[in-house]
C-alpha positions as a printed NumPy array, in Angstrom:
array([[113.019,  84.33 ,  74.776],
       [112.654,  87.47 ,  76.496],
       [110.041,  87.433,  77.626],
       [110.96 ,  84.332,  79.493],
       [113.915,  86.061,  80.711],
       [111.421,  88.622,  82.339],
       [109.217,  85.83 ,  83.815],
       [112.822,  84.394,  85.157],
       [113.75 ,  87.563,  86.679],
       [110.849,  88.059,  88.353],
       [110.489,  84.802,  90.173],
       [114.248,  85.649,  91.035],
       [113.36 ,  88.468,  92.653],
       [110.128,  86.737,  94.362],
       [111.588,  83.645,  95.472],
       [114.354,  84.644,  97.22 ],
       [115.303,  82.815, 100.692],
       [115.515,  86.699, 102.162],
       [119.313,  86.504, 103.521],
       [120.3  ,  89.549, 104.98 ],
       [121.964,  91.603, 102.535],
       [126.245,  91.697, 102.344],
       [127.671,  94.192, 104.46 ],
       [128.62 ,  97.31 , 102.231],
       [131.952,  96.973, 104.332],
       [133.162,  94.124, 102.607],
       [134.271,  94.958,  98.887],
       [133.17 ,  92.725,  96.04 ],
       [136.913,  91.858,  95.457],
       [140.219,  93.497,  94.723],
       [140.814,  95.772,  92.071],
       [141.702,  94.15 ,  88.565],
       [141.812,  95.711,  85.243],
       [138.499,  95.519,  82.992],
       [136.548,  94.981,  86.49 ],
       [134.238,  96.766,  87.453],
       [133.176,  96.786,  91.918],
       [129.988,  98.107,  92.435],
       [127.856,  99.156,  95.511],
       [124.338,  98.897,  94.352],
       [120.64 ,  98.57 ,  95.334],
       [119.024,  94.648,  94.765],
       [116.756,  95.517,  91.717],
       [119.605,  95.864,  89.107],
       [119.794,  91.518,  89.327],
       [117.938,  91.92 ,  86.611],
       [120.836,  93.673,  84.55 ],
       [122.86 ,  90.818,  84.819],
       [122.438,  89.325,  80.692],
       [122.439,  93.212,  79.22 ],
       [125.877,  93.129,  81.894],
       [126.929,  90.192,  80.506],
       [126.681,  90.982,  76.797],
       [128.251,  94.168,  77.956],
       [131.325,  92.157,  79.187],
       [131.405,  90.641,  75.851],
       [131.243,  93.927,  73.759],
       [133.547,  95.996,  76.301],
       [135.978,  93.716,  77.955],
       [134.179,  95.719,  81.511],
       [132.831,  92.855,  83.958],
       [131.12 ,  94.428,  86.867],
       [130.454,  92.656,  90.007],
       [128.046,  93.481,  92.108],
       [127.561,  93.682,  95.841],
       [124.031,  94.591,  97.091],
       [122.54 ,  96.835,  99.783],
       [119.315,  99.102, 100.585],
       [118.771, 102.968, 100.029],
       [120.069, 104.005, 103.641],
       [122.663, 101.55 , 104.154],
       [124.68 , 102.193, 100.922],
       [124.161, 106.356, 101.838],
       [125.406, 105.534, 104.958],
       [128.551, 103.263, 103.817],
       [129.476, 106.597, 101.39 ],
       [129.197, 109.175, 104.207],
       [131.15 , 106.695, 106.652],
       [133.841, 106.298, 104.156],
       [133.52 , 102.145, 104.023],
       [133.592, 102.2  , 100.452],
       [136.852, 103.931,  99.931],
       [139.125, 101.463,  98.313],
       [136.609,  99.047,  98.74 ],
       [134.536,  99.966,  95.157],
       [134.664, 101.62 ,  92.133],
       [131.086, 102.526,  91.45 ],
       [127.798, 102.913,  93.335],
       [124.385, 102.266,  91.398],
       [121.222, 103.075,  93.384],
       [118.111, 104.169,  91.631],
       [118.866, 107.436,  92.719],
       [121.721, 109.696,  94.416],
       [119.295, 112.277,  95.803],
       [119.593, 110.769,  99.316],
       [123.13 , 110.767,  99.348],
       [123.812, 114.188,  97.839],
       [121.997, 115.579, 100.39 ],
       [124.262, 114.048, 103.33 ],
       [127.906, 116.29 , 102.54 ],
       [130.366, 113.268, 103.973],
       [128.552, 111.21 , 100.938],
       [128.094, 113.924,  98.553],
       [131.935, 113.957,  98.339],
       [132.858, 110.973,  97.462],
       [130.507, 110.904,  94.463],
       [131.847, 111.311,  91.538],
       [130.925, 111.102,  87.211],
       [127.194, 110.375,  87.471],
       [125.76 , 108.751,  84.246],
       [122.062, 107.904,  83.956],
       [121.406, 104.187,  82.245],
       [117.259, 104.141,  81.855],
       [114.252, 105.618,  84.356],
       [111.698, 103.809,  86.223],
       [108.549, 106.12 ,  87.823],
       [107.363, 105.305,  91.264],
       [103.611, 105.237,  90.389],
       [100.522, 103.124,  91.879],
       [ 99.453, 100.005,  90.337],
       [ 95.816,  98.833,  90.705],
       [ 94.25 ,  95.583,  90.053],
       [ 91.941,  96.579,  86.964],
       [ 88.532,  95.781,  88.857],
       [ 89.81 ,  98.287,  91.618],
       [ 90.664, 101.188,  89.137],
       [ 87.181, 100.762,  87.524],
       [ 85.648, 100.951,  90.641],
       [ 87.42 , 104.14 ,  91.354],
       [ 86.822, 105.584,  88.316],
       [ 90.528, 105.644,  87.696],
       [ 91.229, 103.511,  84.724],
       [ 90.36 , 105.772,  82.072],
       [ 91.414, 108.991,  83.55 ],
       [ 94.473, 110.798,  85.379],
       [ 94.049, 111.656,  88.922],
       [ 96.184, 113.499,  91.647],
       [ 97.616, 112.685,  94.429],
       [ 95.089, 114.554,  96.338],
       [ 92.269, 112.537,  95.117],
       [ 94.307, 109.498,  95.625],
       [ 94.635, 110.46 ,  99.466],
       [ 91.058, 111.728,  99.952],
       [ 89.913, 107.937,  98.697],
       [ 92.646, 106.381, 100.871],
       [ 91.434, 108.021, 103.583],
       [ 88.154, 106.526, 103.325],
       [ 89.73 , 103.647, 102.516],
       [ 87.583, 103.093,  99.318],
       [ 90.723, 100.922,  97.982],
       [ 94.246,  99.153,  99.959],
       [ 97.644,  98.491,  98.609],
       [101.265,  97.796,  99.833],
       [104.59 ,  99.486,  99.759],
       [107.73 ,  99.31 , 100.385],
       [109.32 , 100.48 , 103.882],
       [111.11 , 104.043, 102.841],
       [114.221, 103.458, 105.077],
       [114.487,  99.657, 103.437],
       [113.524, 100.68 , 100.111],
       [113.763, 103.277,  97.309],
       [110.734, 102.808,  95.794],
       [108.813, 103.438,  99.414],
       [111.253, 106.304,  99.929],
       [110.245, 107.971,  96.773],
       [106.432, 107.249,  96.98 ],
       [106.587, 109.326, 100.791],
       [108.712, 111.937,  99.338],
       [106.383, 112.185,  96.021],
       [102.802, 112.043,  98.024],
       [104.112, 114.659, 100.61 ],
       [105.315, 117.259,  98.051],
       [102.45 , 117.031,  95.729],
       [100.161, 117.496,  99.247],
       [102.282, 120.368,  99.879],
       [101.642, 121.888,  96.754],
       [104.221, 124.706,  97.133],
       [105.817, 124.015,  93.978],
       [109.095, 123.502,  95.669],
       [110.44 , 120.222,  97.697],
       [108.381, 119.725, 101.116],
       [110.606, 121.087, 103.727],
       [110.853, 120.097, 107.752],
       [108.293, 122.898, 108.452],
       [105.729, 121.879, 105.938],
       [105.383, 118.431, 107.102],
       [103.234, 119.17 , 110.187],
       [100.782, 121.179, 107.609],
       [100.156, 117.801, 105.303],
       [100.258, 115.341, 107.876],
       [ 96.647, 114.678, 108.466],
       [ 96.708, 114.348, 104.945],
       [ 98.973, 111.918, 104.843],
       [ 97.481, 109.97 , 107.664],
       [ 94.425, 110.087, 105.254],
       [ 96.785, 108.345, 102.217],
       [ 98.469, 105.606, 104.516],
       [ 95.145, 104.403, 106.48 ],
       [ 94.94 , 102.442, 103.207],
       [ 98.297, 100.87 , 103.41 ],
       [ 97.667,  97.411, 104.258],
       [100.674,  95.557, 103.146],
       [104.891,  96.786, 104.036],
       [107.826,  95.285, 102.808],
       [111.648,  95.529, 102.776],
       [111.97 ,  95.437,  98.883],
       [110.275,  95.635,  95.753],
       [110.587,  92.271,  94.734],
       [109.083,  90.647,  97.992],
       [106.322,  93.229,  97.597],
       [105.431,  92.347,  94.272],
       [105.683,  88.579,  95.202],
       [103.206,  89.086,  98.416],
       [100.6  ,  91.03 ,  96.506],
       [100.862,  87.939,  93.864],
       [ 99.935,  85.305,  96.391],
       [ 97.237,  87.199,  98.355],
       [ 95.921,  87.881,  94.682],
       [ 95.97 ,  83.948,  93.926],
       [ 94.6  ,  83.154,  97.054],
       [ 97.634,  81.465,  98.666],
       [ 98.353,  83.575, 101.322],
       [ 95.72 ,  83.788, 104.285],
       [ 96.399,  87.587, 104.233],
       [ 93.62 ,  89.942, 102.919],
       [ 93.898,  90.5  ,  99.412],
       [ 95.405,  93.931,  98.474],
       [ 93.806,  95.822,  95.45 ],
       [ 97.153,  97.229,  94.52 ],
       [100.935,  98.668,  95.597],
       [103.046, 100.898,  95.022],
       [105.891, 100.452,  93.28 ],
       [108.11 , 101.027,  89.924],
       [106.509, 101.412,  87.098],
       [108.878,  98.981,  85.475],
       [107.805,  96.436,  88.162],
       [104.387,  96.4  ,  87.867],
       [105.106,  96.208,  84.118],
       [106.848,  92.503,  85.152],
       [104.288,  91.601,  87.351],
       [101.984,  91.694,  83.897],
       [104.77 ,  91.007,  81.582],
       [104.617,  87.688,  83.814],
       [100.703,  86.47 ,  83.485],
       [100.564,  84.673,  86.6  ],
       [ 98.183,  87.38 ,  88.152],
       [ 94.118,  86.882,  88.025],
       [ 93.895,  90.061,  86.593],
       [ 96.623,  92.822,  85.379],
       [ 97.512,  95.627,  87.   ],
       [ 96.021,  99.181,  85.596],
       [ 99.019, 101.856,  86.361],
       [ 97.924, 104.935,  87.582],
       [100.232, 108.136,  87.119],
       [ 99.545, 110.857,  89.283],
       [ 98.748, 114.391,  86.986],
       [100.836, 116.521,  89.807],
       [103.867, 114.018,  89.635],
       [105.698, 110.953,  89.99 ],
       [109.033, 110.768,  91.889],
       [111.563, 109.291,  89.342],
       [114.403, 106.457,  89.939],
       [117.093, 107.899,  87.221],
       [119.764, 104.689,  87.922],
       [123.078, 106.8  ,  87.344],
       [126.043, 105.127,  87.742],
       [128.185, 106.666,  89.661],
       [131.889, 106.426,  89.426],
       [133.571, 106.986,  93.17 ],
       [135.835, 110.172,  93.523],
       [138.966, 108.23 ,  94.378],
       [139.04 , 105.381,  91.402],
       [142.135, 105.158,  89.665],
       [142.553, 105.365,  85.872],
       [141.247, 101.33 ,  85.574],
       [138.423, 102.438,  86.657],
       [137.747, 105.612,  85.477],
       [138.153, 103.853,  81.728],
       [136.371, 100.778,  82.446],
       [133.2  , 103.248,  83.446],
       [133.172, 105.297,  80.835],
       [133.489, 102.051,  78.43 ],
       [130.085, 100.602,  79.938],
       [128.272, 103.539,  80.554],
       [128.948, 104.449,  76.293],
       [128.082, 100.992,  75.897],
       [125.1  , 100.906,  77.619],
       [123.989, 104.089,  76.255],
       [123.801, 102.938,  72.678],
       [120.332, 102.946,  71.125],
       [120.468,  99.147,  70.949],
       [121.535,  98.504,  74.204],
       [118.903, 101.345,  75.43 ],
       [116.031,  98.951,  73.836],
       [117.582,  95.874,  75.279],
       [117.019,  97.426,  78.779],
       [114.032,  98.495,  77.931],
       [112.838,  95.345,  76.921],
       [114.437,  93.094,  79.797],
       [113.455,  95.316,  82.331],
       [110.806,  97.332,  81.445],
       [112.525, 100.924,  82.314],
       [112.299, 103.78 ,  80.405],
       [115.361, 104.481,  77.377],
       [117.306, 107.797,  79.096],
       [119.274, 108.465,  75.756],
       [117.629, 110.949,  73.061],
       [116.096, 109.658,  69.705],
       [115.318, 106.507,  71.473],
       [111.518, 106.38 ,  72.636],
       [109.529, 104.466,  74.885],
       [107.511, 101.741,  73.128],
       [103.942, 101.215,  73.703],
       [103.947,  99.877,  77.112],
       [104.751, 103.207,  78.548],
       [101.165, 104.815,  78.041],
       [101.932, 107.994,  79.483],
       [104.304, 109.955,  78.39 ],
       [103.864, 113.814,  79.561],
       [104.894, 112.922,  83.422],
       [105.763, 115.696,  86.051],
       [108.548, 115.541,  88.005],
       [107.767, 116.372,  91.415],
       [111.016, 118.42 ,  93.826],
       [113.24 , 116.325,  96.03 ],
       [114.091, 117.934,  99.208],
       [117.995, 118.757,  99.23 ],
       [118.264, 119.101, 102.85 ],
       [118.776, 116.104, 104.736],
       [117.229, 117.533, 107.667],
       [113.999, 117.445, 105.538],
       [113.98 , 113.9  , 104.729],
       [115.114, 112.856, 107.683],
       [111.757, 114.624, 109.357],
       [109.866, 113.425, 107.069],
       [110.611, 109.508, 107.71 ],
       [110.504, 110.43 , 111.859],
       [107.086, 111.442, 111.781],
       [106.509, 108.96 , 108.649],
       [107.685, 106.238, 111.281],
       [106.055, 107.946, 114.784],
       [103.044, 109.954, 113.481],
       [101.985, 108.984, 110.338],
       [101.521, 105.133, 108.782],
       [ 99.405, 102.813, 111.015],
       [101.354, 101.631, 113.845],
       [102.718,  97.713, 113.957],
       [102.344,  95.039, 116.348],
       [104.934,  92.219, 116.444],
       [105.671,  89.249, 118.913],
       [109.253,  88.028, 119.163],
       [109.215,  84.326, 119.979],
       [112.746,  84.347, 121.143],
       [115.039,  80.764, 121.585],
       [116.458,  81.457, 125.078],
       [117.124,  77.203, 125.468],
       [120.726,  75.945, 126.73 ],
       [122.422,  76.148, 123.72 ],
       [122.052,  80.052, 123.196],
       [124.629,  80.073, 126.557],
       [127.779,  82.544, 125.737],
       [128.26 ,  84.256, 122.911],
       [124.749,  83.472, 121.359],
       [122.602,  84.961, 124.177],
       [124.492,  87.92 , 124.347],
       [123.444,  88.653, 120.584],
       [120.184,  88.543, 120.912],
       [120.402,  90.781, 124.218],
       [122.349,  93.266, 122.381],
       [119.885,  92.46 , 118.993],
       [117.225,  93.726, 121.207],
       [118.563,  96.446, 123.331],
       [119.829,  98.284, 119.549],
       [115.98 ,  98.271, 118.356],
       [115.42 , 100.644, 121.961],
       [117.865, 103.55 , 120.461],
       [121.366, 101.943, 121.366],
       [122.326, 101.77 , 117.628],
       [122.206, 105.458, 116.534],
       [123.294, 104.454, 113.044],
       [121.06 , 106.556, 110.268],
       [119.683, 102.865, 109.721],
       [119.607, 101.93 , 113.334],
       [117.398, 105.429, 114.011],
       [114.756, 104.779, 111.596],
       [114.087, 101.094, 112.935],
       [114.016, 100.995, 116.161],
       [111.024, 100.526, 118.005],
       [108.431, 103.303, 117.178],
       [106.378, 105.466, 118.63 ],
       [102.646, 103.972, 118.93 ],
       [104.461, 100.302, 118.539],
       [103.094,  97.269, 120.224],
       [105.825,  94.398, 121.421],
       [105.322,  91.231, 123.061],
       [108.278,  88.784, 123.941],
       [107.652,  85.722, 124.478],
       [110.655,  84.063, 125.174],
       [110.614,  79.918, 125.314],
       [113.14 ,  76.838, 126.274],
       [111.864,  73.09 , 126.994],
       [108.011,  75.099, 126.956],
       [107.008,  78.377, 126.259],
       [107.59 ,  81.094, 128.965],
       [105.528,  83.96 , 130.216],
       [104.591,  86.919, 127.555],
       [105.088,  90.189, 128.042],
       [103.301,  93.122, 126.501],
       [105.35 ,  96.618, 125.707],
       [103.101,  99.402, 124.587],
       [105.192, 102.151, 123.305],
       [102.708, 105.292, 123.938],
       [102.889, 108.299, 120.973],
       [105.169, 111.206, 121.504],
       [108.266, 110.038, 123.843],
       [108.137, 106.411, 124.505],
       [111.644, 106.812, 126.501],
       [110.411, 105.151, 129.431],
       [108.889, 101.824, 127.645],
       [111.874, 101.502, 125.855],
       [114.263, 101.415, 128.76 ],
       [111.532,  99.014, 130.375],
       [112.137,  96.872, 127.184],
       [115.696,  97.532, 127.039],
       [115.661,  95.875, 131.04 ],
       [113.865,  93.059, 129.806],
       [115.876,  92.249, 127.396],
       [119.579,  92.778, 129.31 ],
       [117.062,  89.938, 131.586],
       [117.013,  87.067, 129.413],
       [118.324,  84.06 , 130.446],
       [119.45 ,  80.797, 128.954],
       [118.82 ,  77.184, 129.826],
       [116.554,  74.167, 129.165],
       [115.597,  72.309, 125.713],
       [113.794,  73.549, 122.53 ],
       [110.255,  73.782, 122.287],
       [109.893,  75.647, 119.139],
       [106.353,  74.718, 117.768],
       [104.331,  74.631, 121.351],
       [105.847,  78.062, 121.539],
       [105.226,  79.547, 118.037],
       [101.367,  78.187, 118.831],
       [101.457,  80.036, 122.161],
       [102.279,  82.846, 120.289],
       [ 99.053,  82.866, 117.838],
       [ 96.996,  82.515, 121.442],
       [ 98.338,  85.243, 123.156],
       [ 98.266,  87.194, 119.599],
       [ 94.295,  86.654, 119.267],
       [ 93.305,  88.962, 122.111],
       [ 95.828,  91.732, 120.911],
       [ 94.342,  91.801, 117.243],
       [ 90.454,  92.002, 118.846],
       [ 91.8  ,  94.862, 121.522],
       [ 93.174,  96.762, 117.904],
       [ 92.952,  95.188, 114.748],
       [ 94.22 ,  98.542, 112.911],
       [ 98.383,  97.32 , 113.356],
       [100.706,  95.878, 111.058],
       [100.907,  92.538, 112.805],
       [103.99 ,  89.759, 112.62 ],
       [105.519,  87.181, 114.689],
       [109.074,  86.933, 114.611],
       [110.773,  83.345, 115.127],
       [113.809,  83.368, 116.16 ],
       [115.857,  79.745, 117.21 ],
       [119.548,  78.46 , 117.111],
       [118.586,  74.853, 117.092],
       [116.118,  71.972, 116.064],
       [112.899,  71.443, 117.741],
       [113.513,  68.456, 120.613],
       [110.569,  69.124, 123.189],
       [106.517,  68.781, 122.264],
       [104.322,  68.652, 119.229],
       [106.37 ,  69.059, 116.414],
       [106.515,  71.032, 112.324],
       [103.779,  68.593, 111.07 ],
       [101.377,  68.667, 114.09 ],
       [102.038,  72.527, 113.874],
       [101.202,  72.395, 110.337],
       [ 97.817,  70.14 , 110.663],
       [ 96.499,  72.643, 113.515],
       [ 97.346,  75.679, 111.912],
       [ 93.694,  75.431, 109.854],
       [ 92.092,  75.834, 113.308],
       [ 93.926,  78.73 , 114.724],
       [ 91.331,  81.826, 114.734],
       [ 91.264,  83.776, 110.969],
       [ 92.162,  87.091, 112.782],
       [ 95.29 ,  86.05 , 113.192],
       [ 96.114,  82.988, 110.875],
       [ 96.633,  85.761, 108.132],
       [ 99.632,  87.061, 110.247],
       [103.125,  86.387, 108.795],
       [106.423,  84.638, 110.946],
       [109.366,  85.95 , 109.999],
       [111.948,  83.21 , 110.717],
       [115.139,  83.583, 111.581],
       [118.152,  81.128, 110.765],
       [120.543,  81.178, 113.54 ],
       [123.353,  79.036, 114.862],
       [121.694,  75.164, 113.849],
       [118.594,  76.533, 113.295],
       [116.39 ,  73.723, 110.759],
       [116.167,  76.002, 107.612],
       [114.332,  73.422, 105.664],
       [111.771,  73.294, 108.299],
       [112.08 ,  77.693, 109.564],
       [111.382,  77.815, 105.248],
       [108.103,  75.581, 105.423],
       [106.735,  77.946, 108.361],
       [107.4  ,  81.214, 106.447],
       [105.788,  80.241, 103.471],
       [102.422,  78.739, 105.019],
       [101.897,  81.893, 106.975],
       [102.957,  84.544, 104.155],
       [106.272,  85.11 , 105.943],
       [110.237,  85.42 , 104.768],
       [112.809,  83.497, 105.639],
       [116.059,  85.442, 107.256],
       [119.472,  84.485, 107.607],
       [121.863,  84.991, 110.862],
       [124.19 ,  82.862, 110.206],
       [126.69 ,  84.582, 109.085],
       [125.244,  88.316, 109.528],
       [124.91 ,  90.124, 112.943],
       [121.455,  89.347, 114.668],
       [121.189,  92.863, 115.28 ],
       [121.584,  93.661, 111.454],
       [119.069,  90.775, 110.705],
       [116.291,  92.459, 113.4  ],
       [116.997,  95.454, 111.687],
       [115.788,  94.317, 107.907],
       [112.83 ,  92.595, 109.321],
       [111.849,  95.477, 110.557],
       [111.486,  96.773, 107.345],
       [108.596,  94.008, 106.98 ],
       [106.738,  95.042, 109.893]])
């Protein structure tokens, strides 16, 4: 039976319809006795039966509202949790220590189980290497990547913890000062770390989708290269074997000079009152009990954090270092800019953009402002780490009754302050008016994207679809879908990321995201700007 739950969780995780995540803002409800409101990162859904037994055992019910690494720091250090929730449960609280405004309003931290950040391999790949039968460092790991003698995916580090640790764990073991990578050490490692993320051939927003793209390039049902591994949490990759539905398991490989740990405390908020100060401490004893401890370890495949309770069999290695965390924010925060401008492989994505007659008032004027916020309008600590980049490539192709003209932004390295304000122009520029033509256009955008990928294949590459009604004018979702065979393979392994908006079709936005490898994203009822900010996370 568990191991059916795991199966279920996992295909949770995969399959979801990728709606933008609840604002931190909004609270998870008012305060009641026994209840529990908690601000906490996506990957504790699978918690929910060891939560719900909990409930049972402790009278405690926690309910949960969602977010990413950066937004929930942000929410603590701009106060928008105060009165809002009792608890925040990330994977870790290093970010937010670090930023003082946050720091503050953390209070009793208790750690629940431990997941590494480690690479996972498929097992042909790590006997190819020469890695499945010995420990390696990161060193060696970055020297093959640089030749890129194997690929794998991670996780955006501003979208994602598990992406946030693997940069901060890779940069410090480069380092090799013993202590956490500061801002003036990052220069020093990063042709180094150009080196390590040549080979990164697959980003995502969160773990789950991650896992779930590697597991259909894998089975062959995404056009996308196949990926020989990612990087992700231990306990993850774990799942993905746990679950058998790969073609061949994943061989974990655990750095010898150190892993970057996700500890899960959770962490009761300065200012709760006495409910919620005893409801915490009830579920945190509760689910620090040995039995509980190998429930969790056995629904989720973390590590047991409580002594005299050990790791079972799965969890090969046991002797792992744990590498320094910078405390300065100013550290981190250099080490995602140049992460972002200097380092990964620079991205590529066209915006097919619905600028038809019914996007007139308040619906053009979103995706104006959408647009002008990815040029450095939002200066939100989210907003700065995804707005267009340094080395970036946009096109717009904006479309009504037929597709318009493209246009070509190529932001150059170093200051790109003058293409952004030439994008930012465009995009104040946009006009509504005329009908939909939503499939001639998204097939315009595959032509205009061929050249692009021959000029520079070396990008992360997407189309973004964005529409706020039904498709009335030319060929239509099934003559898209019986052509698609014949667009070129360069680009046919390219992704749409759809976006839901106003009376968007999402049955038919769904069916276009998962032919082409892409996620579905909902506007609906979340700012567009907010939405262009996850998918960048994607891209």
């Amino acid at each position: 039976m568990r191991t059916a739950f795991v199966l279920a969780a996992v295909l949770v995780l995969a399959g979801c319809t990728g709606d933008a995540e609840p604002d931190p803002a909004q609270p998870a409800g008012p305060a009641e006795p026994g209840v529990l409101r908690v601000l906490a990162g996506s990957e504790l859904t699978d918690l929910q039966p060891v939560l719900d037994e909990a409930a049972e055992a402790t009278g405690v019910e926690v309910k949960f509202t969602f977010t990413g690494t950066l937004e929930g720091a942000e929410a603590l250090a701009k106060g928008e949790v105060d009165g809002k929730y009792d608890a925040v449960w990330f994977s870790s609280n290093r970010y937010p220590a670090g930023i003082p405004e946050a720091a503050r309003r953390l209070g009793n931290q208790v750690k629940v189980m431990s997941s590494p950040v480690v690479l996972g391999l498929s097992t042909s790949a790590a006997k190819r290497l020469g890695w499945a039968d010995r420990r390696v460092g990161w060193g060696e790991i970055a020297e093959r990547a640089g030749r890129k003698a194997f690929s794998y995916g991670m996780t955006d580090p501003s979208a994602s913890n598990s992406g946030f640790s693997a940069l901060v764990g890779v940069a410090s073991a480069l380092a090799g000062a013993g202590n956490a990578v500061d801002a003036g050490q990052i220069a020093a490692v990063t042709p180094q770390l150009k080196g390590f993320f040549a080979a990164q051939s697959l980003s995502a927003g969160s773990s789950g989708w991650l896992s779930e793209a590697y597991r259909r390039r894998a089975t062959g049902q995404d056009a996308g290269t196949r990926v020989d591994g990612l990087i992700n949490y231990e306990s993850v990759l774990l799942s993905m074997n746990a679950a058998g539905n790969l073609p061949e398991p994943l061989t974990l490989v655990y750095p010898s000079d150190g892993v970057v740990t996700a500890d899960y405390p959770l962490t009761l908020l300065a200012d709760s009152g006495d409910d919620a100060r005893d409801a915490h401490r009830r579920l945190t004893d509760h689910l620090r009990t040995p039995d509980v401890q190998r429930e969790i370890m056995e629904t989720t495949h973390r590590r047991p954090v409580v002594p005299g309770v050990d790791p079972d069999s799965r969890f090969a290695v046991r002797d792992l270092v744990e590498l320094p965390f910078p405390a300065a924010r100013d550290s981190v925060d250099a080490l995602l800019s140049a992460y972002f401008n200097q380092i990964r492989r620079p991205s590529r994505t066209l915006y097919v953009l619905d600028t038809s007659g019914s996007m007139a008032g308040d619906r053009i004027e979103s995706l104006r402002a959408a647009l002008v916020g990815l040029t450095g309008a939002d200066d939100s600590l989210t907003g700065r780490f995804r707005r267009f980049r340094s080395r970036e490539e946009v096109t717009m192709l904006p479309f009504n009754t037929s597709p318009g003209t493209p246009r070509t932004f190529t932001l150059p390295e170093g200051d790109p302050g003058a293409e952004l304000a030439e994008i930012k122009a465009y995009a104040e520029g946009l006009r509504e008016g005329g009908g939909t033509a939503i499939y001639d256009s998204l097939s315009r955008a595959y032509q205009v994207m061929e050249p692009l990928v021959a000029a520079d294949p070396d990008r992360f590459t997407s189309i973004v679809l964005m529409t706020d009604g039904e498709n009335a004018n030319g060929s239509g979702l099934p003559q898209f879908q019986s052509s698609f065979g014949s667009v070129p393979a360069s680009v046919r392994q390219v992704p749409v990321f759809t976006v839901l908006f106003g009376e968007g079709s999402s049955a038919e936005l769904g069916q276009v995201a998962a032919m082409t490898g892409g996620k579905v994203f909902d506007a609906r009822s979340t700012a567009l700007g907010e939405v262009f900010q996850e998918i960048r996370g994607y891209q």
